[in-house]
Structure formats: C-alpha cells, structure tokens
mmCIF file of C-alpha atoms in Angstrom:
data_model
loop_
_atom_site.group_PDB
_atom_site.id
_atom_site.type_symbol
_atom_site.label_atom_id
_atom_site.label_comp_id
_atom_site.label_asym_id
_atom_site.label_seq_id
_atom_site.Cartn_x
_atom_site.Cartn_y
_atom_site.Cartn_z
ATOM 1 C CA LYS A 1 0.624 5.599 -4.894
ATOM 2 C CA ALA A 2 1.278 9.001 -6.615
ATOM 3 C CA GLY A 3 4.711 10.030 -5.560
ATOM 4 C CA ALA A 4 6.235 13.457 -5.967
ATOM 5 C CA ASN A 5 7.378 12.627 -9.531
ATOM 6 C CA TRP A 6 3.844 11.640 -10.713
ATOM 7 C CA LYS A 7 2.384 14.318 -13.096
ATOM 8 C CA GLY A 8 -0.899 12.520 -13.918
ATOM 9 C CA LYS A 9 -4.242 12.490 -12.193
ATOM 10 C CA VAL A 10 -4.624 11.425 -8.503
ATOM 11 C CA ALA A 11 -7.319 10.172 -6.295
ATOM 12 C CA GLU A 12 -7.062 10.824 -2.616
ATOM 13 C CA VAL A 13 -8.143 7.731 -0.541
ATOM 14 C CA LYS A 14 -8.046 6.756 3.122
ATOM 15 C CA THR A 15 -5.871 3.634 3.303
ATOM 16 C CA THR A 16 -4.294 1.387 5.817
ATOM 17 C CA GLU A 17 -0.554 1.653 6.263
ATOM 18 C CA TYR A 18 1.743 -0.430 8.511
ATOM 19 C CA HIS A 19 4.764 1.075 10.136
ATOM 20 C CA ASN A 20 6.728 -1.018 12.645
ATOM 21 C CA GLY A 21 3.672 -3.402 12.768
ATOM 22 C CA VAL A 22 1.287 -0.614 13.730
ATOM 23 C CA ALA A 23 -1.611 0.157 11.461
ATOM 24 C CA SER A 24 -2.718 3.729 10.703
ATOM 25 C CA LYS A 25 -5.293 5.136 8.291
ATOM 26 C CA PRO A 26 -3.807 8.114 6.538
ATOM 27 C CA LEU A 27 -5.296 9.946 3.550
ATOM 28 C CA GLU A 28 -2.903 9.074 0.548
ATOM 29 C CA LYS A 29 -2.675 10.075 -3.020
ATOM 30 C CA PHE A 30 -2.954 7.339 -5.522
ATOM 31 C CA ARG A 31 -2.434 7.460 -9.235
ATOM 32 C CA ALA A 32 -5.766 7.709 -11.252
ATOM 33 C CA TYR A 33 -6.226 6.519 -14.882
ATOM 34 C CA ASP A 34 -8.778 6.980 -17.530
ATOM 35 C CA SER A 35 -9.044 3.252 -18.300
ATOM 36 C CA TYR A 36 -7.957 -0.141 -16.889
ATOM 37 C CA ALA A 37 -5.543 -0.577 -19.806
ATOM 38 C CA ASP A 38 -3.780 2.666 -18.825
ATOM 39 C CA SER A 39 -3.437 1.426 -15.281
ATOM 40 C CA PHE A 40 -2.070 -1.955 -16.372
ATOM 41 C CA ARG A 41 0.527 -0.320 -18.737
ATOM 42 C CA ASP A 42 1.641 1.969 -15.870
ATOM 43 C CA TYR A 43 1.941 -0.926 -13.433
ATOM 44 C CA ALA A 44 3.941 -2.987 -15.984
ATOM 45 C CA ARG A 45 6.112 0.069 -16.606
ATOM 46 C CA LEU A 46 6.622 0.652 -12.824
ATOM 47 C CA LEU A 47 7.731 -3.052 -12.283
ATOM 48 C CA SER A 48 9.974 -3.188 -15.386
ATOM 49 C CA GLU A 49 11.674 0.291 -15.171
ATOM 50 C CA ASN A 50 12.268 0.414 -11.330
ATOM 51 C CA PRO A 51 15.340 -1.712 -10.249
ATOM 52 C CA ARG A 52 13.671 -2.118 -6.915
ATOM 53 C CA TYR A 53 11.324 -4.658 -8.508
ATOM 54 C CA ALA A 54 13.876 -6.585 -10.605
ATOM 55 C CA THR A 55 13.571 -9.724 -8.401
ATOM 56 C CA VAL A 56 9.822 -9.534 -8.732
ATOM 57 C CA LEU A 57 9.988 -10.031 -12.566
ATOM 58 C CA GLU A 58 12.177 -13.028 -12.010
ATOM 59 C CA GLN A 59 9.104 -14.775 -10.336
ATOM 60 C CA GLY A 60 6.844 -14.974 -13.445
ATOM 61 C CA GLU A 61 6.325 -18.735 -13.048
ATOM 62 C CA SER A 62 4.963 -18.538 -9.502
ATOM 63 C CA VAL A 63 2.114 -16.547 -8.152
ATOM 64 C CA GLN A 64 3.345 -17.086 -4.604
ATOM 65 C CA GLY A 65 6.897 -16.122 -5.521
ATOM 66 C CA PHE A 66 5.681 -13.094 -7.394
ATOM 67 C CA ALA A 67 3.582 -11.936 -4.418
ATOM 68 C CA ARG A 68 6.424 -12.590 -1.824
ATOM 69 C CA ALA A 69 8.843 -10.713 -4.053
ATOM 70 C CA LEU A 70 6.493 -7.722 -4.325
ATOM 71 C CA GLN A 71 6.160 -7.627 -0.629
ATOM 72 C CA SER A 72 9.859 -7.958 0.100
ATOM 73 C CA SER A 73 10.619 -5.237 -2.343
ATOM 74 C CA GLY A 74 8.542 -2.804 -0.356
ATOM 75 C CA TYR A 75 5.573 -2.520 -2.797
ATOM 76 C CA ALA A 76 3.131 -2.648 0.203
ATOM 77 C CA THR A 77 3.429 -1.942 3.936
ATOM 78 C CA ASP A 78 0.819 -4.627 4.922
ATOM 79 C CA PRO A 79 2.781 -7.572 6.474
ATOM 80 C CA LYS A 80 0.161 -9.865 4.990
ATOM 81 C CA TYR A 81 0.207 -8.431 1.538
ATOM 82 C CA ALA A 82 1.640 -11.427 -0.296
ATOM 83 C CA GLU A 83 -0.768 -13.847 1.514
ATOM 84 C CA LYS A 84 -3.786 -11.652 0.636
ATOM 85 C CA LEU A 85 -2.804 -11.209 -2.918
ATOM 86 C CA VAL A 86 -2.317 -14.993 -3.402
ATOM 87 C CA GLN A 87 -5.771 -15.577 -1.952
ATOM 88 C CA VAL A 88 -7.391 -13.146 -4.272
ATOM 89 C CA ILE A 89 -5.641 -14.629 -7.280
ATOM 90 C CA GLY A 90 -6.701 -18.067 -6.145
ATOM 91 C CA ARG A 91 -10.406 -16.941 -5.950
ATOM 92 C CA VAL A 92 -10.304 -15.337 -9.340
ATOM 93 C CA ASN A 93 -8.705 -18.345 -10.932
ATOM 94 C CA THR A 94 -11.462 -20.576 -9.588
ATOM 95 C CA LEU A 95 -14.034 -18.362 -11.365
ATOM 96 C CA ALA A 96 -12.240 -18.596 -14.743
#
C-alpha cells in the first residue's frame, strides 16, 4: 500500500481488508510503478529495510515459512494470506 510516507505514484483500488475477522471492501491507495523491475526493487527494499519483516527474510529456504512469516508480520490482513500465496507459488512452479 501507499502509506503516508510514499512519495511516488499511486493507484486507487477497491480491495478486501479483514479486521477482527470481518471482511470489508474499502478503496485503498497502492504504490504504482513504471515497470515490474521497479516494483520488485521496492518490494525487496521494503522487506530488507523495515525491521517488521526481519523474520521474513530468515525464511528464504521455505516458501511456506516465508509466506507464514509475511502473514504474521502484518503484511496482509487476510487470515488466509499465507495459504493463498503458497498455492499461487505452487501453481507457478508447476508451469516452469
């Protein structure tokens, strides 16, 4: 998402957020990029520079561990975020 400190481009998107197990569909601002490479660099910077994600980076050997650490660090509000991420990665890996 594009927090208050984000100075780059934004895209406003209706998304699903969970608070206390209840889903809502707010319009949120997300970071927007000129290229996939720019987005990947910013994602890597976010994870490496924010102490909140330190345990995530310790999970580099395990897709499941990485996904669970992202979820437990508060990266996403969806209670099934880690499960969904692992499923998507599994599907992509079978195509490779």
